[in-house]
Amino acid sequence: MATKTTAEKLATIQKGYTLEGPTIELGAAIIDGELHKDAPVRLPLAMMNRHGLVAGATGTGKTVTLHMMAEQLSTAGVPVFLADIKGDLSGLATAAVGSDKLTARTQSIGQPWQGKTFPVEFLALGGDGNGVPVRATVTSFGPILLSRIMELNDTQESSLQLVFYFADKNGLELIDLKDLRAIIQFLTSDEGKDQLEELGGLSKATAGVILREIVTLEAQGLEKFFGEPEFDTAELLRTAPDGRGVITCLELPTLQTKPMLFSTFLMWLLADLFEDLPEAGDLDKPKLVFFLDEAHLLFNGASKAFLEAITTTVRLIRSKGVGIFFVTQTPKDVPADVLGQLANRVQHALRAFTPEDAKALKATVSTFPLSDYDLEETLTSAGIGEAVITVMNEKGAPTPVALTRLRAPESLMGPSDESLVRSTVAGSALLGKYGTEVDNPSAYEKLTGKAAASTGPAAASPAAGASKTPGGYDVDAEARRIEEEILGRPSSRPAPDPAPQDPEPQYSEPDDVEPAPSKPRAKAPRAPRTRQSREPQPQPGGMMGDLGGVLGGALGGGLKSMARSMGTQLGRELLRGVFGTSSRRRRR
């Protein structure tokens, strides 16, 4: 095969990146060591929902690349979601200041540069940071994603799905971790053993393992993430009054201590969007573009069910108008089934210092189309802010491979001043919706009798703060015992009131029960729910009264029939999506 001249290579790239519709400008091509600003490298906006990969060794400019792409997407009216791991991306809210070095770079690639600010919304997982707190209910998170955080094996994951099945069927709302803990402790108690046997595949030993993992999560402080008000993923689809897409920036100041929660939370966002968004087909521009940084965290040690769910979501969410860009060090961090779905590639420099590095380099080169570059040499010699690029053109074919000097962002490449971030959060419309945590009655209150106590003539009022199931199973005491055993120190949970306790409540048969109105425990003033998405709340005097009273009054031979009745007449089993998640529509 004859070697092409520089002019022929230039013509190939110019023709390959001549596109008709709106585009994301990536930079200018470098051919035979020479920069050609008359050979711009672009990515069609309409192809951004074909997903992509931004890869490269540490320090090669991956974060700056997604920063630059996010700016242009916002300008085009496309909302963007970014995970701010190092804190640099908050600079999107601050205009960059020019310099001689910056001017020389932008002029060399033909970029008309001007410092700008962009509409940014700051979020924080469970309030861990300056952003608006983001929470999710355990019910919506689902068993597969929760198993991922708890690092359960396949058998334990299947068992957790049975626990969710039991909760769904019996109208037990799983809002936070104490709700899930209360259900498992009930099932493993003497009063719940009949229910445990009916679940079949859930052994008491496995339930104990899951219970210990829940307590471990609580000890790590992750209970702040699970709760209400639950974040509505539709907030990610907003545009600013001037028509630009809102860039949602998720702060992750403690990622190193909770990497599994971060990566799994991102998949929860996608799963919830996947279930809620209608089919959109081919659009002129995507509805939303996700940049999932540190993508290897998604896949390390993942179960087969989790990997299959990711692959399915990536494959199908494209038709809903959502694009996903995985950001990681090498393509081998991403499973082959997922990598095969990524049509757009921005590959920064790789290092080959070890035999393993050399092997990864060869594997990366093999994933590119044939090109006029010696990619092994090019990928190891590319400078900071340069990348080898191939994307999908408007006809669905790959563009020529091009070593590209990338454009510079127009906002600050670094963190914004903390006072600016705080003032942005304080002025956010989302703060009023999600800023104050609420604790509504749910499975914990129902199983411990706190939500509504029996008011029959033979009933005695349970002591304030008691946390026992209808049969006397002490939930909090067991949680303290397990926490002390795991951590090897005294439990941080409040000790029970030493005052004498009233006798256990005596429950009458269901027909005689007249439940009192439920009262929430007040962590904060109760606010209207932003997502009324679970089963209807029990009404006083109705059959859907507190499950604690129902189970207590139905102990013995009536327990199975009552549970069966609730499952068919009142309870509604939730339909769960590909990750076992439950969307807003399906939780109504």
Coordinates of C-alpha atoms in Angstrom, one line a residue:
M1 CA 0.0 0.0 0.0
A2 CA 1.4 3.3 -1.1
T3 CA 2.1 5.9 1.7
K4 CA -0.2 8.9 1.5
T5 CA 1.3 12.4 1.2
T6 CA 0.5 15.0 3.9
A7 CA -1.9 16.7 1.5
E8 CA -3.8 13.5 0.9
K9 CA -4.1 12.8 4.6
L10 CA -5.3 16.4 5.1
A11 CA -8.0 16.0 2.4
T12 CA -9.2 12.8 4.0
I13 CA -9.7 14.4 7.4
Q14 CA -11.3 17.5 5.9
K15 CA -13.8 15.5 3.9
G16 CA -14.5 13.1 6.8
Y17 CA -15.4 16.0 9.2
T18 CA -17.4 18.1 6.8
L19 CA -20.8 17.9 8.4
E20 CA -24.1 19.6 7.7
G21 CA -25.9 19.9 11.0
P22 CA -24.9 21.5 14.3
T23 CA -21.7 20.1 15.8
I24 CA -19.5 20.1 18.9
E25 CA -16.2 21.6 17.9
L26 CA -13.4 19.5 19.3
G27 CA -10.3 21.0 17.8
A28 CA -7.9 21.0 14.9
A29 CA -6.1 18.0 13.3
I30 CA -2.4 17.4 13.6
I31 CA -0.9 15.6 10.6
D32 CA 2.7 14.5 10.2
G33 CA 3.5 16.6 13.3
E34 CA 2.0 19.8 11.9
L35 CA -1.2 21.5 13.2
H36 CA -3.8 22.3 10.5
K37 CA -6.5 24.8 11.7
D38 CA -8.1 24.4 8.3
A39 CA -8.9 20.7 9.3
P40 CA -11.4 21.1 12.2
V41 CA -12.5 18.0 14.0
R42 CA -16.1 17.9 15.0
L43 CA -18.8 15.7 16.6
P44 CA -22.3 15.9 15.2
L45 CA -24.7 17.0 17.9
A46 CA -27.3 14.5 16.7
M47 CA -24.8 11.7 17.3
M48 CA -24.2 12.6 20.9
N49 CA -26.8 10.0 22.1
R50 CA -24.7 7.3 20.4
H51 CA -22.6 7.4 23.5
G52 CA -18.8 7.7 23.8
L53 CA -15.6 7.2 25.6
V54 CA -13.1 9.7 26.9
A55 CA -9.9 7.8 27.9
G56 CA -6.3 8.5 28.7
A57 CA -3.6 8.3 31.4
T58 CA -3.8 10.4 34.5
G59 CA -2.9 14.1 33.7
T60 CA -3.5 14.0 30.0
G61 CA -6.5 16.3 30.1
K62 CA -9.6 14.1 30.2
T63 CA -11.4 16.5 32.7
V64 CA -10.6 19.5 30.5
T65 CA -12.1 17.7 27.5
L66 CA -15.4 16.9 29.2
H67 CA -15.4 20.5 30.5
M68 CA -15.1 21.9 27.0
M69 CA -17.7 19.5 25.6
A70 CA -20.1 20.4 28.4
E71 CA -19.8 24.1 27.6
Q72 CA -20.8 23.6 24.0
L73 CA -23.6 21.2 24.8
S74 CA -25.1 23.8 27.2
T75 CA -24.7 26.5 24.6
A76 CA -26.7 24.3 22.2
G77 CA -29.5 23.9 24.7
V78 CA -28.6 20.4 25.9
P79 CA -28.6 19.7 29.6
V80 CA -25.5 18.0 31.0
F81 CA -24.7 15.9 34.0
L82 CA -21.1 15.9 35.4
A83 CA -19.5 14.2 38.3
D84 CA -17.1 16.6 39.9
I85 CA -14.6 14.3 41.5
K86 CA -11.6 16.7 41.9
G87 CA -13.7 19.9 42.4
D88 CA -12.4 21.4 39.2
L89 CA -15.7 21.5 37.3
S90 CA -17.3 24.1 39.6
G91 CA -15.2 26.5 37.4
L92 CA -18.0 26.3 34.8
A93 CA -19.8 29.0 36.9
T94 CA -16.8 31.4 36.6
A95 CA -15.6 33.1 33.4
A96 CA -12.0 32.3 32.4
V97 CA -9.5 35.0 32.1
G98 CA -7.4 35.2 29.0
S99 CA -3.6 35.0 28.8
D100 CA -0.9 35.2 26.2
K101 CA -0.4 31.4 26.3
L102 CA -4.2 30.8 26.0
T103 CA -4.5 33.3 23.1
A104 CA -1.7 31.6 21.2
R105 CA -3.3 28.2 21.6
T106 CA -6.8 29.2 20.6
Q107 CA -5.6 31.2 17.6
S108 CA -3.4 28.3 16.4
I109 CA -6.5 26.0 16.1
G110 CA -8.9 28.7 14.8
Q111 CA -10.9 29.0 18.0
P112 CA -12.7 32.3 18.6
W113 CA -12.3 32.5 22.4
Q114 CA -14.2 34.6 24.9
G115 CA -14.5 34.0 28.7
K116 CA -18.0 33.0 29.7
T117 CA -20.0 31.6 32.6
F118 CA -22.5 28.8 32.2
P119 CA -25.7 27.9 34.1
V120 CA -24.6 25.4 36.8
E121 CA -26.6 23.5 39.4
F122 CA -24.6 22.0 42.3
L123 CA -25.7 18.8 43.9
A124 CA -24.2 16.7 46.7
L125 CA -25.0 13.1 47.7
G126 CA -27.0 13.2 50.9
G127 CA -25.8 16.7 51.5
D128 CA -22.1 15.6 51.6
G129 CA -20.8 18.9 50.2
N130 CA -22.0 22.4 49.5
G131 CA -24.6 21.3 46.9
V132 CA -28.3 20.7 47.1
P133 CA -28.8 17.4 48.9
V134 CA -29.6 14.4 46.7
R135 CA -31.5 11.5 48.3
A136 CA -33.2 8.4 47.0
T137 CA -35.5 6.0 48.7
V138 CA -34.5 2.4 49.2
T139 CA -37.6 1.3 47.2
S140 CA -36.6 3.3 44.1
F141 CA -33.0 2.3 44.4
G142 CA -33.9 -1.4 44.1
P143 CA -32.3 -4.6 45.1
I144 CA -29.7 -5.0 42.4
L145 CA -28.1 -1.5 42.9
L146 CA -28.3 -1.9 46.6
S147 CA -26.6 -5.3 46.4
R148 CA -23.8 -3.6 44.5
I149 CA -23.2 -1.1 47.3
M150 CA -23.3 -3.8 49.9
E151 CA -21.0 -6.0 47.8
L152 CA -23.3 -9.0 48.1
N153 CA -22.8 -12.2 46.1
D154 CA -25.3 -13.6 43.6
T155 CA -27.1 -15.7 46.2
Q156 CA -27.4 -12.8 48.7
E157 CA -28.5 -10.5 45.9
S158 CA -31.3 -12.9 45.0
S159 CA -32.3 -13.1 48.6
L160 CA -32.4 -9.3 48.8
Q161 CA -34.8 -9.3 45.8
L162 CA -37.1 -11.5 47.8
V163 CA -37.1 -9.0 50.7
F164 CA -38.1 -6.3 48.3
Y165 CA -40.8 -8.5 46.9
F166 CA -42.1 -9.0 50.4
A167 CA -42.1 -5.3 51.1
D168 CA -43.8 -4.4 47.8
K169 CA -46.5 -7.0 48.2
N170 CA -47.3 -6.0 51.8
G171 CA -47.3 -2.2 51.3
L172 CA -44.2 -1.7 53.4
E173 CA -42.5 1.5 52.1
L174 CA -38.7 1.2 52.1
I175 CA -37.7 4.8 52.5
D176 CA -34.3 4.6 54.3
L177 CA -32.0 1.9 55.7
K178 CA -33.8 1.5 59.0
D179 CA -36.9 0.4 57.0
L180 CA -35.0 -2.3 55.3
R181 CA -33.3 -3.3 58.5
A182 CA -36.7 -3.5 60.3
I183 CA -38.2 -5.8 57.6
I184 CA -35.3 -8.2 57.7
Q185 CA -35.3 -8.3 61.5
F186 CA -39.0 -9.0 61.5
L187 CA -38.6 -11.8 59.0
T188 CA -35.9 -13.4 61.1
S189 CA -37.9 -13.1 64.3
D190 CA -40.2 -15.7 65.7
E191 CA -43.2 -13.6 64.6
G192 CA -42.0 -13.4 61.0
K193 CA -40.7 -17.0 60.5
D194 CA -43.9 -18.0 58.7
Q195 CA -43.4 -15.2 56.2
L196 CA -39.7 -16.1 55.9
E197 CA -40.7 -19.7 55.0
E198 CA -43.2 -18.5 52.4
L199 CA -40.4 -16.6 50.7
G200 CA -38.6 -19.9 50.1
G201 CA -35.2 -18.9 48.8
L202 CA -34.4 -16.5 51.7
S203 CA -32.6 -18.3 54.5
K204 CA -32.2 -16.9 58.0
A205 CA -28.4 -17.1 57.7
T206 CA -28.4 -15.0 54.5
A207 CA -30.9 -12.5 56.0
G208 CA -28.4 -12.1 58.8
V209 CA -25.6 -11.4 56.4
I210 CA -27.7 -8.7 54.7
L211 CA -28.6 -7.2 58.0
R212 CA -24.9 -6.9 59.0
E213 CA -24.2 -5.2 55.7
I214 CA -27.0 -2.7 56.3
V215 CA -25.6 -1.9 59.7
T216 CA -22.1 -1.4 58.2
L217 CA -23.5 1.1 55.7
E218 CA -25.2 3.0 58.5
A219 CA -21.9 3.0 60.4
Q220 CA -20.2 4.5 57.4
G221 CA -22.7 7.4 57.3
L222 CA -24.5 6.3 54.1
E223 CA -27.9 6.5 55.7
K224 CA -27.8 10.2 54.8
F225 CA -28.2 9.3 51.2
F226 CA -31.3 7.2 51.6
G227 CA -34.4 9.1 52.5
E228 CA -36.9 11.8 51.5
P229 CA -37.6 14.1 49.7
E230 CA -36.3 11.9 46.9
F231 CA -34.6 13.6 44.0
D232 CA -36.6 13.8 40.8
T233 CA -34.4 12.9 37.9
A234 CA -36.5 15.1 35.7
E235 CA -34.6 18.0 37.3
L236 CA -31.6 17.0 35.2
L237 CA -33.5 17.9 32.0
R238 CA -33.9 21.6 32.6
T239 CA -32.8 24.6 30.5
A240 CA -32.0 28.1 31.7
P241 CA -34.2 31.1 30.9
D242 CA -31.8 32.0 28.0
G243 CA -32.3 28.6 26.4
R244 CA -28.9 27.1 27.4
G245 CA -28.9 23.7 29.0
V246 CA -28.4 23.5 32.7
I247 CA -25.1 21.8 33.7
T248 CA -25.7 19.7 36.8
C249 CA -22.5 19.3 38.7
L250 CA -22.4 16.5 41.4
E251 CA -19.9 17.3 44.1
L252 CA -18.0 14.2 45.3
P253 CA -15.6 15.5 48.0
T254 CA -15.4 12.1 49.7
L255 CA -15.3 9.8 46.7
Q256 CA -12.3 7.9 47.9
T257 CA -14.3 6.7 51.0
K258 CA -17.5 5.9 49.1
P259 CA -16.6 5.0 45.5
M260 CA -19.2 2.2 45.2
L261 CA -22.0 4.5 46.3
F262 CA -21.0 7.1 43.7
S263 CA -20.8 4.8 40.7
T264 CA -24.0 2.9 41.7
F265 CA -25.9 6.2 42.2
L266 CA -25.1 7.3 38.7
M267 CA -26.6 4.1 37.4
W268 CA -29.7 4.8 39.5
L269 CA -30.1 8.1 37.8
L270 CA -29.9 6.5 34.4
A271 CA -32.2 3.7 35.4
D272 CA -34.8 6.1 36.7
L273 CA -34.6 8.2 33.5
F274 CA -34.8 5.1 31.4
E275 CA -38.0 4.1 33.0
D276 CA -39.6 7.5 32.8
L277 CA -38.6 9.0 29.5
P278 CA -40.7 8.1 26.4
E279 CA -39.2 6.7 23.2
A280 CA -37.8 9.6 21.2
G281 CA -36.0 8.0 18.2
D282 CA -33.5 10.1 16.3
L283 CA -33.4 13.7 17.5
D284 CA -31.5 16.7 16.2
K285 CA -29.9 16.9 19.6
P286 CA -30.0 14.8 22.8
K287 CA -32.2 15.5 25.7
L288 CA -29.4 15.0 28.2
V289 CA -25.7 13.9 28.1
F290 CA -24.1 12.1 31.0
F291 CA -20.4 12.1 31.7
L292 CA -19.6 9.3 34.0
D293 CA -16.1 9.9 35.4
E294 CA -14.0 7.1 37.0
A295 CA -16.1 4.6 35.0
H296 CA -14.0 1.7 36.1
L297 CA -15.7 1.9 39.5
L298 CA -18.9 0.8 37.8
F299 CA -17.4 -2.5 36.7
N300 CA -14.8 -3.6 39.2
G301 CA -16.1 -6.7 41.0
A302 CA -19.6 -6.2 39.5
S303 CA -22.1 -9.1 39.6
K304 CA -23.3 -10.7 36.3
A305 CA -26.8 -9.2 36.9
F306 CA -25.3 -5.7 37.4
L307 CA -23.2 -5.9 34.2
E308 CA -26.2 -7.2 32.2
A309 CA -28.3 -4.3 33.5
I310 CA -25.7 -1.7 32.5
T311 CA -25.3 -3.2 29.1
T312 CA -29.1 -3.2 28.5
T313 CA -29.5 0.4 29.8
V314 CA -26.6 1.7 27.6
R315 CA -28.0 -0.1 24.6
L316 CA -31.6 1.1 25.0
I317 CA -31.4 4.5 26.5
R318 CA -30.1 6.0 23.3
S319 CA -33.6 5.8 21.8
K320 CA -34.8 7.9 24.7
G321 CA -32.5 10.8 23.7
V322 CA -29.9 10.3 26.4
G323 CA -26.1 10.1 25.6
I324 CA -23.6 8.6 28.0
F325 CA -19.8 9.2 27.9
F326 CA -17.7 7.0 30.0
V327 CA -14.5 8.6 31.3
T328 CA -11.7 6.3 32.4
Q329 CA -8.0 5.5 31.9
T330 CA -8.1 2.7 29.3
P331 CA -10.8 1.2 27.2
K332 CA -10.1 -2.2 28.9
D333 CA -11.8 -0.7 32.0
V334 CA -15.1 -1.0 30.2
P335 CA -16.6 -4.5 29.4
A336 CA -16.6 -5.4 25.7
D337 CA -20.4 -5.5 25.5
V338 CA -20.6 -1.9 26.7
L339 CA -17.5 -0.7 24.7
G340 CA -19.2 -2.0 21.6
Q341 CA -22.0 0.5 22.1
L342 CA -19.7 3.5 22.3
A343 CA -19.6 5.2 18.9
N344 CA -17.6 8.3 19.8
R345 CA -14.0 8.0 20.9
V346 CA -11.7 10.7 22.4
Q347 CA -8.5 8.9 23.4
H348 CA -5.8 10.9 25.2
A349 CA -2.2 9.7 25.6
L350 CA -1.4 6.3 27.1
R351 CA 1.7 5.3 28.9
A352 CA 3.6 2.1 28.3
F353 CA 6.0 1.8 31.2
T354 CA 5.2 -1.8 32.1
P355 CA 4.3 -5.0 30.2
E356 CA 0.8 -4.6 31.3
D357 CA 0.7 -1.0 30.0
A358 CA 2.1 -2.3 26.6
K359 CA -0.6 -4.9 26.5
A360 CA -3.3 -2.3 27.2
L361 CA -1.8 0.0 24.5
K362 CA -2.1 -2.8 21.8
A363 CA -5.6 -3.6 22.9
T364 CA -6.6 0.1 22.6
V365 CA -5.1 0.4 19.1
S366 CA -7.0 -2.6 17.9
T367 CA -10.3 -0.9 18.7
F368 CA -9.7 2.0 16.3
P369 CA -10.6 1.9 12.5
L370 CA -7.7 1.6 10.1
S371 CA -5.9 5.0 9.8
D372 CA -3.0 6.9 8.4
Y373 CA -1.4 7.2 11.8
D374 CA 1.0 4.8 13.6
L375 CA -1.4 4.7 16.6
E376 CA 1.1 3.0 19.0
E377 CA 3.5 5.8 18.5
T378 CA 0.9 8.5 18.3
L379 CA -0.8 7.5 21.6
T380 CA 2.4 7.3 23.5
S381 CA 3.7 10.7 22.2
A382 CA 0.6 12.8 22.3
G383 CA 0.9 15.9 24.4
I384 CA -1.4 17.2 27.2
G385 CA -4.6 18.5 25.6
E386 CA -4.2 16.3 22.5
A387 CA -6.2 13.2 21.7
V388 CA -6.8 10.7 18.9
I389 CA -10.5 11.0 17.8
T390 CA -13.0 9.1 15.7
V391 CA -16.7 9.7 16.0
M392 CA -19.9 8.7 14.2
N393 CA -20.8 11.0 11.3
E394 CA -24.4 12.0 10.4
K395 CA -24.8 8.9 8.2
G396 CA -23.8 6.6 11.0
A397 CA -20.3 5.8 9.7
P398 CA -17.0 6.3 11.6
T399 CA -15.0 9.4 10.8
P400 CA -11.3 9.2 9.9
V401 CA -9.0 8.8 12.9
A402 CA -7.5 12.2 13.7
L403 CA -4.9 13.3 16.2
T404 CA -6.4 16.5 17.5
R405 CA -5.3 19.5 19.5
L406 CA -8.4 20.2 21.6
R407 CA -10.2 23.4 22.1
A408 CA -9.8 25.4 25.4
P409 CA -12.8 25.9 27.7
E410 CA -14.2 29.4 28.0
S411 CA -14.9 29.1 31.7
L412 CA -12.4 28.7 34.5
M413 CA -10.3 25.5 34.4
G414 CA -10.3 25.0 38.1
P415 CA -12.7 25.4 41.1
S416 CA -14.9 28.4 41.5
D417 CA -14.6 30.4 44.7
E418 CA -16.5 28.6 47.5
S419 CA -18.5 31.7 48.2
L420 CA -19.8 31.7 44.6
V421 CA -20.7 28.0 44.9
R422 CA -22.6 28.6 48.2
S423 CA -24.5 31.6 46.8
T424 CA -25.4 29.6 43.7
V425 CA -26.8 26.8 45.9
A426 CA -28.6 29.3 48.2
G427 CA -30.3 30.8 45.2
S428 CA -31.3 27.5 43.6
A429 CA -35.0 26.6 43.2
L430 CA -34.1 23.0 44.1
L431 CA -33.0 24.0 47.6
G432 CA -36.6 24.6 48.7
K433 CA -37.6 21.2 47.3
Y434 CA -34.7 19.0 48.6
G435 CA -32.9 21.0 51.2
T436 CA -34.8 19.8 54.3
E437 CA -34.9 16.1 55.1
V438 CA -38.3 14.6 56.1
D439 CA -39.1 11.3 57.7
N440 CA -42.5 10.1 56.8
P441 CA -44.1 6.9 58.3
S442 CA -42.9 3.8 56.5
A443 CA -41.9 0.2 57.1
Y444 CA -40.0 0.9 60.3
E445 CA -42.9 2.7 61.9
K446 CA -45.4 0.1 60.8
L447 CA -43.4 -2.8 62.0
T448 CA -42.5 -1.2 65.3
G449 CA -46.0 0.1 66.0
K450 CA -44.9 3.7 66.0
A451 CA -47.0 4.9 63.1
A452 CA -50.4 4.0 64.6
A453 CA -51.2 2.2 67.8
S454 CA -54.3 0.2 68.5
T455 CA -57.0 2.1 70.3
G456 CA -59.2 -0.9 71.3
P457 CA -60.4 -1.2 74.9
A458 CA -57.8 -3.8 75.8
A459 CA -54.9 -2.0 74.2
A460 CA -52.1 -0.4 76.3
S461 CA -50.1 2.4 74.8
P462 CA -46.5 1.5 73.9
A463 CA -43.8 3.5 75.6
A464 CA -42.5 6.4 73.7
G465 CA -39.5 5.5 71.7
A466 CA -40.1 1.8 71.9
S467 CA -38.9 -0.1 68.8
K468 CA -40.4 -3.6 69.1
T469 CA -42.3 -5.5 66.5
P470 CA -45.8 -6.6 67.4
G471 CA -44.4 -9.8 68.9
G472 CA -41.9 -7.9 71.1
Y473 CA -38.8 -8.1 68.8
D474 CA -36.5 -5.2 69.8
V475 CA -35.2 -3.7 66.5
D476 CA -32.9 -1.1 67.9
A477 CA -31.3 -3.4 70.4
E478 CA -30.4 -5.9 67.7
A479 CA -29.0 -3.1 65.5
R480 CA -26.8 -1.8 68.4
R481 CA -25.6 -5.3 69.1
I482 CA -24.6 -5.9 65.5
E483 CA -22.9 -2.5 65.1
E484 CA -20.8 -3.1 68.2
E485 CA -19.8 -6.5 67.0
I486 CA -18.8 -5.2 63.6
L487 CA -17.0 -2.0 64.7
G488 CA -15.5 -3.4 67.9
R489 CA -16.6 -0.3 69.9
P490 CA -19.8 0.9 71.7
S491 CA -22.7 1.6 69.4
S492 CA -23.4 5.2 68.4
R493 CA -27.2 4.5 68.5
P494 CA -29.2 6.0 71.3
A495 CA -29.7 3.6 74.2
P496 CA -33.3 2.8 75.2
D497 CA -35.1 4.9 77.8
P498 CA -34.2 3.3 81.2
A499 CA -37.6 4.3 82.5
P500 CA -40.0 1.4 83.1
Q501 CA -41.8 0.4 80.0
D502 CA -45.5 -0.1 79.6
P503 CA -46.8 -3.6 78.9
E504 CA -46.7 -4.8 75.3
P505 CA -49.8 -3.6 73.5
Q506 CA -52.6 -6.2 73.2
Y507 CA -54.0 -6.3 69.7
S508 CA -57.5 -7.2 68.8
E509 CA -58.7 -8.9 65.7
P510 CA -58.5 -6.7 62.5
D511 CA -62.3 -6.1 62.5
D512 CA -62.1 -4.5 65.9
V513 CA -59.0 -2.4 65.2
E514 CA -59.5 1.4 64.9
P515 CA -56.1 2.8 64.0
A516 CA -55.2 6.2 65.2
P517 CA -53.9 8.8 62.7
S518 CA -50.3 8.3 61.8
K519 CA -47.8 10.8 63.1
P520 CA -44.4 11.3 61.5
R521 CA -41.3 11.6 63.6
A522 CA -40.0 15.1 63.1
K523 CA -36.5 15.4 61.9
A524 CA -37.6 18.6 60.3
P525 CA -41.0 20.3 59.6
R526 CA -43.0 18.0 57.4
A527 CA -43.0 19.3 53.8
P528 CA -45.2 18.2 50.9
R529 CA -43.7 15.3 49.0
T530 CA -42.2 16.2 45.7
R531 CA -42.7 12.7 44.4
Q532 CA -46.0 11.1 45.6
S533 CA -45.0 7.8 44.2
R534 CA -45.6 4.9 46.5
E535 CA -48.7 3.1 47.8
P536 CA -51.5 5.3 49.2
Q537 CA -51.0 6.1 52.8
P538 CA -53.2 4.3 55.3
Q539 CA -56.3 6.3 56.3
P540 CA -57.7 6.2 59.8
G541 CA -60.4 3.5 60.1
G542 CA -59.4 1.9 56.8
M543 CA -58.1 -1.6 56.1
M544 CA -54.8 -0.2 55.2
G545 CA -54.1 0.8 58.7
D546 CA -50.7 0.3 60.3
L547 CA -49.3 -3.0 59.3
G548 CA -48.0 -3.4 62.8
G549 CA -51.5 -3.5 64.1
V550 CA -52.7 -5.8 61.3
L551 CA -49.9 -8.3 61.9
G552 CA -50.4 -8.2 65.6
G553 CA -54.1 -8.8 65.4
A554 CA -53.6 -11.6 62.9
L555 CA -51.0 -13.6 64.6
G556 CA -51.5 -17.3 64.5
G557 CA -53.7 -19.0 61.9
G558 CA -54.9 -15.7 60.4
L559 CA -51.5 -14.3 59.6
K560 CA -51.1 -16.0 56.2
S561 CA -54.6 -15.3 55.1
M562 CA -54.3 -11.6 56.2
A563 CA -51.0 -11.2 54.3
R564 CA -52.6 -12.9 51.3
S565 CA -55.6 -10.6 51.5
M566 CA -53.4 -7.5 51.7
G567 CA -51.4 -8.7 48.7
T568 CA -54.5 -9.1 46.5
Q569 CA -56.9 -6.5 47.8
L570 CA -54.8 -3.6 49.1
G571 CA -51.1 -4.1 48.5
R572 CA -49.8 -3.7 45.0
E573 CA -46.6 -5.5 43.9
L574 CA -44.4 -2.9 42.2
L575 CA -43.2 -3.5 38.7
R576 CA -39.5 -3.1 38.7
G577 CA -37.2 -2.1 35.9
V578 CA -34.0 -3.5 34.5
F579 CA -32.0 -2.7 37.7
G580 CA -34.8 -3.7 40.0
T581 CA -35.5 0.0 40.4
S582 CA -39.0 1.6 40.8
S583 CA -39.7 4.7 38.8
R584 CA -42.0 7.6 39.9
R585 CA -44.8 6.4 37.6
R586 CA -44.6 2.8 38.8
R587 CA -44.5 3.9 42.5
R588 CA -47.8 6.0 42.2

